[in-house]
mmCIF file of C-alpha atoms in Angstrom:
data_model
loop_
_atom_site.group_PDB
_atom_site.id
_atom_site.type_symbol
_atom_site.label_atom_id
_atom_site.label_comp_id
_atom_site.label_asym_id
_atom_site.label_seq_id
_atom_site.Cartn_x
_atom_site.Cartn_y
_atom_site.Cartn_z
ATOM 1 C CA UNK A 1 0.725 21.285 6.373
ATOM 2 C CA UNK A 2 -2.132 20.263 8.678
ATOM 3 C CA UNK A 3 -1.612 20.158 12.427
ATOM 4 C CA UNK A 4 -2.266 16.416 12.411
ATOM 5 C CA UNK A 5 0.574 15.748 9.981
ATOM 6 C CA UNK A 6 2.936 18.088 11.820
ATOM 7 C CA UNK A 7 2.264 16.232 15.052
ATOM 8 C CA UNK A 8 2.780 12.821 13.414
ATOM 9 C CA UNK A 9 5.952 13.924 11.614
ATOM 10 C CA UNK A 10 7.549 15.537 14.649
ATOM 11 C CA UNK A 11 6.696 12.556 16.852
ATOM 12 C CA UNK A 12 8.260 9.946 14.557
ATOM 13 C CA UNK A 13 11.388 12.097 14.259
ATOM 14 C CA UNK A 14 11.765 12.383 18.035
ATOM 15 C CA UNK A 15 10.949 8.762 18.852
ATOM 16 C CA UNK A 16 13.553 7.557 16.373
ATOM 17 C CA UNK A 17 16.064 10.201 17.403
ATOM 18 C CA UNK A 18 15.893 9.332 21.096
ATOM 19 C CA UNK A 19 16.095 5.591 20.417
ATOM 20 C CA UNK A 20 19.290 5.970 18.365
ATOM 21 C CA UNK A 21 20.896 8.611 20.605
ATOM 22 C CA UNK A 22 21.573 5.863 23.152
ATOM 23 C CA UNK A 23 23.419 3.483 20.813
ATOM 24 C CA UNK A 24 26.741 5.331 20.245
ATOM 25 C CA UNK A 25 27.196 6.048 23.977
ATOM 26 C CA UNK A 26 25.876 2.706 25.227
ATOM 27 C CA UNK A 27 29.331 1.449 26.333
ATOM 28 C CA UNK A 28 29.870 4.585 28.453
ATOM 29 C CA UNK A 29 26.360 4.473 29.910
ATOM 30 C CA UNK A 30 26.781 0.785 30.735
ATOM 31 C CA UNK A 31 30.163 1.426 32.318
ATOM 32 C CA UNK A 32 28.732 4.175 34.519
ATOM 33 C CA UNK A 33 26.117 1.671 35.665
ATOM 34 C CA UNK A 34 28.738 -1.039 36.331
ATOM 35 C CA UNK A 35 27.278 -3.193 33.548
ATOM 36 C CA UNK A 36 29.814 -5.400 31.783
ATOM 37 C CA UNK A 37 29.664 -6.014 28.017
ATOM 38 C CA UNK A 38 28.286 -9.399 27.088
ATOM 39 C CA UNK A 39 26.025 -9.641 30.131
ATOM 40 C CA UNK A 40 22.233 -9.932 30.038
ATOM 41 C CA UNK A 41 21.928 -6.410 31.442
ATOM 42 C CA UNK A 42 24.056 -5.005 28.628
ATOM 43 C CA UNK A 43 22.016 -6.884 26.028
ATOM 44 C CA UNK A 44 18.779 -5.577 27.526
ATOM 45 C CA UNK A 45 20.084 -2.001 27.482
ATOM 46 C CA UNK A 46 20.520 -2.394 23.737
ATOM 47 C CA UNK A 47 17.539 -4.574 22.851
ATOM 48 C CA UNK A 48 15.034 -3.339 25.437
ATOM 49 C CA UNK A 49 13.699 -0.896 22.855
ATOM 50 C CA UNK A 50 12.989 -3.659 20.338
ATOM 51 C CA UNK A 51 11.463 -5.912 23.002
ATOM 52 C CA UNK A 52 9.143 -3.129 24.136
ATOM 53 C CA UNK A 53 8.059 -2.486 20.553
ATOM 54 C CA UNK A 54 7.444 -6.150 19.749
ATOM 55 C CA UNK A 55 5.372 -6.665 22.899
ATOM 56 C CA UNK A 56 3.130 -3.640 22.363
ATOM 57 C CA UNK A 57 2.611 -3.109 18.629
ATOM 58 C CA UNK A 58 -0.271 -5.559 18.249
ATOM 59 C CA UNK A 59 -2.061 -4.558 21.512
ATOM 60 C CA UNK A 60 -1.824 -0.904 20.519
ATOM 61 C CA UNK A 61 -2.994 -1.882 17.046
ATOM 62 C CA UNK A 62 -6.213 -3.085 18.686
ATOM 63 C CA UNK A 63 -6.499 0.121 20.690
ATOM 64 C CA UNK A 64 -5.932 2.188 17.551
ATOM 65 C CA UNK A 65 -9.134 0.695 16.128
ATOM 66 C CA UNK A 66 -11.114 1.436 19.291
ATOM 67 C CA UNK A 67 -9.885 4.856 20.384
ATOM 68 C CA UNK A 68 -9.016 8.175 18.816
ATOM 69 C CA UNK A 69 -5.766 7.830 16.875
ATOM 70 C CA UNK A 70 -4.310 11.135 17.982
ATOM 71 C CA UNK A 71 -4.758 10.327 21.652
ATOM 72 C CA UNK A 72 -2.586 7.247 21.173
ATOM 73 C CA UNK A 73 0.053 9.364 19.466
ATOM 74 C CA UNK A 74 -0.018 11.735 22.452
ATOM 75 C CA UNK A 75 0.492 8.674 24.676
ATOM 76 C CA UNK A 76 3.462 7.684 22.507
ATOM 77 C CA UNK A 77 5.233 11.039 22.826
ATOM 78 C CA UNK A 78 4.445 11.028 26.565
ATOM 79 C CA UNK A 79 6.157 7.651 26.990
ATOM 80 C CA UNK A 80 9.079 8.917 24.914
ATOM 81 C CA UNK A 81 9.533 11.960 27.147
ATOM 82 C CA UNK A 82 9.234 9.868 30.326
ATOM 83 C CA UNK A 83 11.800 7.353 29.102
ATOM 84 C CA UNK A 84 14.194 10.177 28.191
ATOM 85 C CA UNK A 85 13.862 11.722 31.633
ATOM 86 C CA UNK A 86 14.539 8.353 33.265
ATOM 87 C CA UNK A 87 17.671 7.863 31.156
ATOM 88 C CA UNK A 88 18.926 11.326 32.074
ATOM 89 C CA UNK A 89 18.440 11.301 35.837
ATOM 90 C CA UNK A 90 19.698 7.818 36.729
ATOM 91 C CA UNK A 91 22.586 5.438 36.222
ATOM 92 C CA UNK A 92 20.703 2.518 37.740
ATOM 93 C CA UNK A 93 20.826 -0.303 35.212
ATOM 94 C CA UNK A 94 17.364 -1.653 36.025
ATOM 95 C CA UNK A 95 15.699 1.741 35.700
ATOM 96 C CA UNK A 96 17.478 2.377 32.399
ATOM 97 C CA UNK A 97 16.356 -1.021 31.075
ATOM 98 C CA UNK A 98 12.798 -0.046 32.072
ATOM 99 C CA UNK A 99 13.302 3.251 30.234
ATOM 100 C CA UNK A 100 14.364 1.409 27.090
ATOM 101 C CA UNK A 101 11.277 -0.807 27.345
ATOM 102 C CA UNK A 102 9.154 2.346 27.632
ATOM 103 C CA UNK A 103 10.872 3.728 24.530
ATOM 104 C CA UNK A 104 9.862 0.613 22.641
ATOM 105 C CA UNK A 105 6.327 0.846 24.036
ATOM 106 C CA UNK A 106 6.146 4.405 22.713
ATOM 107 C CA UNK A 107 7.011 3.009 19.299
ATOM 108 C CA UNK A 108 4.253 0.410 19.728
ATOM 109 C CA UNK A 109 1.718 3.084 20.643
ATOM 110 C CA UNK A 110 2.741 5.337 17.780
ATOM 111 C CA UNK A 111 3.108 3.384 14.548
ATOM 112 C CA UNK A 112 -0.313 1.673 14.229
ATOM 113 C CA UNK A 113 -2.379 4.896 14.549
ATOM 114 C CA UNK A 114 0.165 6.961 12.606
ATOM 115 C CA UNK A 115 0.229 4.590 9.627
ATOM 116 C CA UNK A 116 -3.549 4.187 9.784
ATOM 117 C CA UNK A 117 -4.057 7.964 9.675
ATOM 118 C CA UNK A 118 -1.622 8.614 6.848
ATOM 119 C CA UNK A 119 -3.056 5.727 4.805
ATOM 120 C CA UNK A 120 -6.436 7.513 4.791
ATOM 121 C CA UNK A 121 -5.129 10.619 3.041
ATOM 122 C CA UNK A 122 -5.655 10.963 -0.696
ATOM 123 C CA UNK A 123 -1.956 11.792 -1.067
ATOM 124 C CA UNK A 124 -0.884 8.765 0.964
ATOM 125 C CA UNK A 125 2.178 8.043 -1.213
ATOM 126 C CA UNK A 126 3.584 11.507 -0.661
ATOM 127 C CA UNK A 127 2.791 11.660 3.038
ATOM 128 C CA UNK A 128 4.172 8.191 3.751
ATOM 129 C CA UNK A 129 7.315 9.243 1.886
ATOM 130 C CA UNK A 130 7.687 12.317 4.077
ATOM 131 C CA UNK A 131 6.940 10.212 7.153
ATOM 132 C CA UNK A 132 9.663 7.675 6.347
ATOM 133 C CA UNK A 133 12.053 10.487 5.438
ATOM 134 C CA UNK A 134 11.677 11.913 8.948
ATOM 135 C CA UNK A 135 11.892 8.436 10.477
ATOM 136 C CA UNK A 136 15.312 7.946 8.867
ATOM 137 C CA UNK A 137 16.306 11.526 9.622
ATOM 138 C CA UNK A 138 15.598 10.913 13.301
ATOM 139 C CA UNK A 139 17.706 7.750 13.275
ATOM 140 C CA UNK A 140 20.577 9.522 11.530
ATOM 141 C CA UNK A 141 20.481 12.678 13.651
ATOM 142 C CA UNK A 142 20.238 10.626 16.851
ATOM 143 C CA UNK A 143 23.542 8.943 16.047
ATOM 144 C CA UNK A 144 25.227 12.136 14.861
ATOM 145 C CA UNK A 145 24.032 14.228 17.810
ATOM 146 C CA UNK A 146 25.172 11.587 20.286
ATOM 147 C CA UNK A 147 28.654 11.642 18.771
ATOM 148 C CA UNK A 148 28.991 15.425 18.704
ATOM 149 C CA UNK A 149 27.509 16.097 22.144
ATOM 150 C CA UNK A 150 29.223 13.239 23.974
ATOM 151 C CA UNK A 151 32.393 15.280 24.556
ATOM 152 C CA UNK A 152 30.451 17.847 26.547
ATOM 153 C CA UNK A 153 28.133 15.424 28.328
ATOM 154 C CA UNK A 154 27.730 11.746 27.563
ATOM 155 C CA UNK A 155 23.922 12.010 27.659
ATOM 156 C CA UNK A 156 23.775 15.299 25.737
ATOM 157 C CA UNK A 157 21.786 13.913 22.802
ATOM 158 C CA UNK A 158 19.354 12.184 25.151
ATOM 159 C CA UNK A 159 18.726 15.540 26.850
ATOM 160 C CA UNK A 160 18.237 17.232 23.469
ATOM 161 C CA UNK A 161 15.603 14.802 22.218
ATOM 162 C CA UNK A 162 13.881 14.625 25.607
ATOM 163 C CA UNK A 163 13.472 18.413 25.744
ATOM 164 C CA UNK A 164 12.130 18.463 22.188
ATOM 165 C CA UNK A 165 9.733 15.645 23.095
ATOM 166 C CA UNK A 166 8.376 17.675 26.016
ATOM 167 C CA UNK A 167 7.808 20.632 23.691
ATOM 168 C CA UNK A 168 5.925 18.522 21.149
ATOM 169 C CA UNK A 169 3.968 16.847 23.952
ATOM 170 C CA UNK A 170 2.858 20.279 25.176
ATOM 171 C CA UNK A 171 1.808 21.182 21.648
ATOM 172 C CA UNK A 172 -0.161 17.958 21.323
ATOM 173 C CA UNK A 173 -1.970 18.430 24.632
ATOM 174 C CA UNK A 174 -2.889 22.020 23.804
ATOM 175 C CA UNK A 175 -4.143 21.169 20.329
ATOM 176 C CA UNK A 176 -6.041 17.954 21.149
ATOM 177 C CA UNK A 177 -9.478 19.499 20.808
ATOM 178 C CA UNK A 178 -8.500 21.225 17.579
ATOM 179 C CA UNK A 179 -7.209 17.937 16.190
ATOM 180 C CA UNK A 180 -10.546 16.289 16.917
ATOM 181 C CA UNK A 181 -12.605 18.876 15.027
ATOM 182 C CA UNK A 182 -13.779 17.522 11.703
ATOM 183 C CA UNK A 183 -12.853 19.715 8.761
ATOM 184 C CA UNK A 184 -14.784 18.801 5.656
ATOM 185 C CA UNK A 185 -12.585 20.952 3.439
ATOM 186 C CA UNK A 186 -9.593 18.686 4.089
ATOM 187 C CA UNK A 187 -8.959 15.356 2.481
ATOM 188 C CA UNK A 188 -8.765 13.554 5.835
ATOM 189 C CA UNK A 189 -11.092 13.408 8.779
ATOM 190 C CA UNK A 190 -10.435 11.690 12.075
ATOM 191 C CA UNK A 191 -12.231 8.374 12.232
ATOM 192 C CA UNK A 192 -13.512 8.739 15.805
ATOM 193 C CA UNK A 193 -13.894 11.901 17.809
ATOM 194 C CA UNK A 194 -15.739 10.578 20.819
ATOM 195 C CA UNK A 195 -14.215 9.268 23.995
ATOM 196 C CA UNK A 196 -16.068 5.942 24.175
ATOM 197 C CA UNK A 197 -14.308 2.869 22.790
ATOM 198 C CA UNK A 198 -15.834 0.602 20.223
ATOM 199 C CA UNK A 199 -17.122 -2.788 21.326
ATOM 200 C CA UNK A 200 -14.104 -4.758 22.477
ATOM 201 C CA UNK A 201 -15.384 -8.285 21.831
ATOM 202 C CA UNK A 202 -14.041 -11.350 23.588
ATOM 203 C CA UNK A 203 -10.431 -12.348 24.005
ATOM 204 C CA UNK A 204 -11.109 -15.250 21.642
ATOM 205 C CA UNK A 205 -12.388 -12.811 19.001
ATOM 206 C CA UNK A 206 -9.264 -10.703 19.366
ATOM 207 C CA UNK A 207 -7.002 -13.724 19.097
ATOM 208 C CA UNK A 208 -8.880 -14.926 16.035
ATOM 209 C CA UNK A 209 -8.473 -11.514 14.389
ATOM 210 C CA UNK A 210 -4.732 -11.549 14.998
ATOM 211 C CA UNK A 211 -4.442 -15.080 13.605
ATOM 212 C CA UNK A 212 -6.471 -14.265 10.514
ATOM 213 C CA UNK A 213 -4.555 -11.101 9.671
ATOM 214 C CA UNK A 214 -1.062 -12.097 10.804
ATOM 215 C CA UNK A 215 -1.003 -15.717 9.613
ATOM 216 C CA UNK A 216 -3.433 -15.856 6.699
ATOM 217 C CA UNK A 217 -1.585 -17.070 3.550
ATOM 218 C CA UNK A 218 -3.349 -14.308 1.573
ATOM 219 C CA UNK A 219 -1.179 -11.739 3.311
ATOM 220 C CA UNK A 220 1.989 -13.837 3.537
ATOM 221 C CA UNK A 221 3.885 -11.921 0.864
ATOM 222 C CA UNK A 222 3.426 -8.516 2.474
ATOM 223 C CA UNK A 223 4.363 -9.733 5.948
ATOM 224 C CA UNK A 224 7.369 -11.703 4.695
ATOM 225 C CA UNK A 225 8.745 -8.762 2.747
ATOM 226 C CA UNK A 226 8.200 -6.483 5.763
ATOM 227 C CA UNK A 227 10.248 -8.966 7.810
ATOM 228 C CA UNK A 228 13.098 -9.110 5.297
ATOM 229 C CA UNK A 229 13.230 -5.452 4.228
ATOM 230 C CA UNK A 230 14.143 -4.443 7.784
ATOM 231 C CA UNK A 231 15.929 -7.667 8.609
ATOM 232 C CA UNK A 232 18.358 -7.438 5.693
ATOM 233 C CA UNK A 233 19.437 -3.996 6.911
ATOM 234 C CA UNK A 234 19.800 -5.366 10.439
ATOM 235 C CA UNK A 235 22.057 -8.155 9.170
ATOM 236 C CA UNK A 236 24.354 -5.671 7.438
ATOM 237 C CA UNK A 237 24.523 -3.311 10.414
ATOM 238 C CA UNK A 238 25.206 -6.205 12.785
ATOM 239 C CA UNK A 239 27.929 -8.018 10.847
ATOM 240 C CA UNK A 240 29.458 -5.617 8.344
ATOM 241 C CA UNK A 241 31.603 -3.745 10.915
ATOM 242 C CA UNK A 242 33.450 -6.951 11.803
ATOM 243 C CA UNK A 243 33.590 -8.133 8.183
ATOM 244 C CA UNK A 244 35.059 -4.827 7.007
ATOM 245 C CA UNK A 245 37.497 -4.341 9.909
ATOM 246 C CA UNK A 246 40.511 -4.766 7.629
ATOM 247 C CA UNK A 247 38.908 -2.945 4.698
ATOM 248 C CA UNK A 248 37.526 0.245 6.298
ATOM 249 C CA UNK A 249 38.691 2.604 8.998
ATOM 250 C CA UNK A 250 36.230 3.585 11.716
ATOM 251 C CA UNK A 251 35.437 6.977 10.110
ATOM 252 C CA UNK A 252 34.932 5.272 6.742
ATOM 253 C CA UNK A 253 32.662 2.681 8.343
ATOM 254 C CA UNK A 254 30.611 5.472 9.927
ATOM 255 C CA UNK A 255 30.157 7.126 6.549
ATOM 256 C CA UNK A 256 29.147 3.835 4.934
ATOM 257 C CA UNK A 257 26.520 3.134 7.597
ATOM 258 C CA UNK A 258 25.230 6.709 7.463
ATOM 259 C CA UNK A 259 24.723 6.412 3.697
ATOM 260 C CA UNK A 260 21.991 3.824 4.341
ATOM 261 C CA UNK A 261 19.926 6.440 6.172
ATOM 262 C CA UNK A 262 20.779 9.259 3.767
ATOM 263 C CA UNK A 263 19.948 7.318 0.586
ATOM 264 C CA UNK A 264 16.775 5.989 2.202
ATOM 265 C CA UNK A 265 15.712 9.539 3.149
ATOM 266 C CA UNK A 266 16.195 10.787 -0.404
ATOM 267 C CA UNK A 267 14.304 7.798 -1.790
ATOM 268 C CA UNK A 268 11.424 8.346 0.637
ATOM 269 C CA UNK A 269 10.828 11.852 -0.712
ATOM 270 C CA UNK A 270 11.228 10.935 -4.383
ATOM 271 C CA UNK A 271 9.167 7.717 -4.300
ATOM 272 C CA UNK A 272 6.443 9.371 -2.264
ATOM 273 C CA UNK A 273 5.895 11.964 -4.983
ATOM 274 C CA UNK A 274 5.631 9.540 -7.881
ATOM 275 C CA UNK A 275 2.575 7.761 -9.246
ATOM 276 C CA UNK A 276 4.292 4.360 -9.250
ATOM 277 C CA UNK A 277 2.067 1.560 -7.950
ATOM 278 C CA UNK A 278 2.928 0.041 -4.605
ATOM 279 C CA UNK A 279 3.616 -3.345 -6.236
ATOM 280 C CA UNK A 280 6.332 -1.845 -8.430
ATOM 281 C CA UNK A 281 7.769 -0.004 -5.426
ATOM 282 C CA UNK A 282 7.953 -3.188 -3.366
ATOM 283 C CA UNK A 283 9.458 -5.293 -6.169
ATOM 284 C CA UNK A 284 12.029 -2.624 -6.982
ATOM 285 C CA UNK A 285 12.891 -2.329 -3.291
ATOM 286 C CA UNK A 286 13.489 -6.078 -3.031
ATOM 287 C CA UNK A 287 15.786 -6.194 -6.060
ATOM 288 C CA UNK A 288 17.788 -3.083 -5.113
ATOM 289 C CA UNK A 289 18.227 -4.090 -1.475
ATOM 290 C CA UNK A 290 19.350 -7.604 -2.427
ATOM 291 C CA UNK A 291 21.770 -6.209 -5.033
ATOM 292 C CA UNK A 292 23.117 -3.752 -2.475
ATOM 293 C CA UNK A 293 24.063 -6.575 -0.110
ATOM 294 C CA UNK A 294 25.968 -8.441 -2.826
ATOM 295 C CA UNK A 295 27.762 -5.331 -4.105
ATOM 296 C CA UNK A 296 28.746 -4.269 -0.588
ATOM 297 C CA UNK A 297 30.902 -7.386 -0.260
ATOM 298 C CA UNK A 298 33.541 -5.652 -2.386
ATOM 299 C CA UNK A 299 32.215 -2.091 -2.828
ATOM 300 C CA UNK A 300 30.855 -0.744 0.477
ATOM 301 C CA UNK A 301 29.697 2.727 -0.572
ATOM 302 C CA UNK A 302 27.652 1.831 -3.682
ATOM 303 C CA UNK A 303 26.425 -1.330 -1.969
ATOM 304 C CA UNK A 304 25.056 0.461 1.097
ATOM 305 C CA UNK A 305 23.640 3.196 -1.123
ATOM 306 C CA UNK A 306 21.590 0.621 -3.031
ATOM 307 C CA UNK A 307 20.575 -1.028 0.242
ATOM 308 C CA UNK A 308 19.256 2.295 1.524
ATOM 309 C CA UNK A 309 17.432 3.049 -1.727
ATOM 310 C CA UNK A 310 15.885 -0.422 -1.805
ATOM 311 C CA UNK A 311 14.723 -0.398 1.806
ATOM 312 C CA UNK A 312 13.502 3.186 1.420
ATOM 313 C CA UNK A 313 11.304 2.529 -1.599
ATOM 314 C CA UNK A 314 10.090 -0.746 -0.105
ATOM 315 C CA UNK A 315 9.008 0.968 3.087
ATOM 316 C CA UNK A 316 6.860 3.363 1.046
ATOM 317 C CA UNK A 317 5.103 0.606 -0.862
ATOM 318 C CA UNK A 318 4.523 -1.789 2.046
ATOM 319 C CA UNK A 319 2.186 0.310 4.233
ATOM 320 C CA UNK A 320 0.276 1.275 1.088
ATOM 321 C CA UNK A 321 -0.088 -2.440 0.320
ATOM 322 C CA UNK A 322 -1.436 -2.985 3.834
ATOM 323 C CA UNK A 323 -4.009 -0.237 3.286
ATOM 324 C CA UNK A 324 -5.251 -2.119 0.188
ATOM 325 C CA UNK A 325 -5.650 -5.436 2.001
ATOM 326 C CA UNK A 326 -9.158 -6.846 2.124
ATOM 327 C CA UNK A 327 -9.454 -6.064 5.831
ATOM 328 C CA UNK A 328 -12.364 -4.403 7.611
ATOM 329 C CA UNK A 329 -11.690 -0.685 8.006
ATOM 330 C CA UNK A 330 -12.281 -1.043 11.742
ATOM 331 C CA UNK A 331 -9.210 -3.304 11.869
ATOM 332 C CA UNK A 332 -6.845 -1.027 9.943
ATOM 333 C CA UNK A 333 -4.988 0.013 13.094
ATOM 334 C CA UNK A 334 -4.495 -3.632 14.002
ATOM 335 C CA UNK A 335 -3.223 -4.442 10.511
ATOM 336 C CA UNK A 336 -0.709 -1.588 10.711
ATOM 337 C CA UNK A 337 0.366 -2.839 14.138
ATOM 338 C CA UNK A 338 0.941 -6.317 12.724
ATOM 339 C CA UNK A 339 2.860 -4.821 9.784
ATOM 340 C CA UNK A 340 5.186 -2.865 12.088
ATOM 341 C CA UNK A 341 5.593 -5.924 14.304
ATOM 342 C CA UNK A 342 6.890 -7.907 11.332
ATOM 343 C CA UNK A 343 9.403 -5.166 10.501
ATOM 344 C CA UNK A 344 10.754 -5.171 14.050
ATOM 345 C CA UNK A 345 10.790 -8.965 14.115
ATOM 346 C CA UNK A 346 13.004 -8.834 11.038
ATOM 347 C CA UNK A 347 15.310 -6.297 12.640
ATOM 348 C CA UNK A 348 15.542 -8.302 15.853
ATOM 349 C CA UNK A 349 15.611 -11.914 14.638
ATOM 350 C CA UNK A 350 17.010 -12.126 11.098
ATOM 351 C CA UNK A 351 20.522 -11.073 12.263
ATOM 352 C CA UNK A 352 20.314 -13.797 14.909
ATOM 353 C CA UNK A 353 19.292 -16.435 12.367
ATOM 354 C CA UNK A 354 21.838 -15.430 9.733
ATOM 355 C CA UNK A 355 24.570 -15.184 12.353
ATOM 356 C CA UNK A 356 24.564 -18.998 12.437
ATOM 357 C CA UNK A 357 25.915 -19.007 8.871
ATOM 358 C CA UNK A 358 28.944 -16.838 9.650
ATOM 359 C CA UNK A 359 30.831 -20.063 10.395
ATOM 360 C CA UNK A 360 30.668 -20.704 6.650
ATOM 361 C CA UNK A 361 32.111 -17.256 5.947
ATOM 362 C CA UNK A 362 30.669 -13.764 5.692
ATOM 363 C CA UNK A 363 30.413 -13.998 1.910
ATOM 364 C CA UNK A 364 28.136 -17.017 2.228
ATOM 365 C CA UNK A 365 26.024 -15.375 4.901
ATOM 366 C CA UNK A 366 25.586 -12.134 2.925
ATOM 367 C CA UNK A 367 24.798 -14.034 -0.293
ATOM 368 C CA UNK A 368 22.266 -16.226 1.536
ATOM 369 C CA UNK A 369 20.533 -13.179 3.003
ATOM 370 C CA UNK A 370 20.323 -11.587 -0.432
ATOM 371 C CA UNK A 371 18.924 -14.791 -1.948
ATOM 372 C CA UNK A 372 16.199 -15.032 0.695
ATOM 373 C CA UNK A 373 15.239 -11.444 -0.075
ATOM 374 C CA UNK A 374 14.938 -12.166 -3.807
ATOM 375 C CA UNK A 375 12.869 -15.298 -3.207
ATOM 376 C CA UNK A 376 10.091 -13.170 -1.712
ATOM 377 C CA UNK A 377 9.359 -12.053 -5.296
ATOM 378 C CA UNK A 378 7.920 -15.505 -5.911
ATOM 379 C CA UNK A 379 5.247 -15.167 -3.226
ATOM 380 C CA UNK A 380 1.682 -14.526 -4.336
ATOM 381 C CA UNK A 381 0.314 -11.013 -3.964
ATOM 382 C CA UNK A 382 -3.307 -11.041 -2.731
ATOM 383 C CA UNK A 383 -3.918 -7.360 -2.065
ATOM 384 C CA UNK A 384 -6.503 -5.430 -4.071
ATOM 385 C CA UNK A 385 -5.598 -4.024 -7.465
ATOM 386 C CA UNK A 386 -4.510 -0.422 -7.561
ATOM 387 C CA UNK A 387 -3.322 2.117 -10.105
#
């Protein structure tokens, strides 16, 4: 494994791990900060991460096209470590909300250059599969570690991932010059090794680029699926615990939710090592995820397994589809930033939208979410042909 890939893999694992290590102990952390459930402060402690990511993904996508990709990834792990330290040393609600925003900003700084780098490898399917495997592994281990370490110290998992982040940050700082050395014998070379940024253009030019890439009907299918493939999982995680309160015990519910991550991890590795085209991956992901939602209404375990498989295979095909878009190579970082923004928009907003339909019953809401997912199959695909 190259040092570049090791650094990318370890960073995505730690960013995801730290973000999820807060969730299981959020009530205790909020209580220690005198924050009541249902208040704006409590909501921001939970959603500050997503807000930070949504606000920074596109700006960092621009920077990824102007500056060295690996330097942005070093910035991302730096912000992760800083946010972890802030969460550890204080119980002040405002500082912890700021820390969660920094966590999300680290995500924004990381994903555009990371996806752009991995998409340039010849073995992009395999490497994106490994990348998404570690992304899900970080999410899963963050939750598990928080649960196991909470008895000893409520912020035990936060300490664990913060310390690991500092170690990886040190590695990244030491190896920066090595990372920037072009190696012609490898199948990837860093796009820019100098320190000077590319021409920035005017604000109007930047806005026009965002509009063209993010709103152009040619790319509508990819962006819409990115929105729904994360959003459909968000809907299930948000509403299934209440729906299944009389069907599953708390331990059983934990196992069912964990199976989403586990099945997605396995799918990431398998799909990434196949020669299946990205179109087939995306279409299969849509169908399996939608079927998983319907099946989970009566059969939680197989339903969530299919949901994890569907979202896992879809999240391999989607960034590959973005890499095949007819977009200038100097805007690839921006396109990956827009892609990740759509995924986080789905995670943040689709549960809010579908929550309106709970008044008609959970069955109706779940079925409607599944139907919307399937309807994305009808959208036109305008990316380049691939084998």
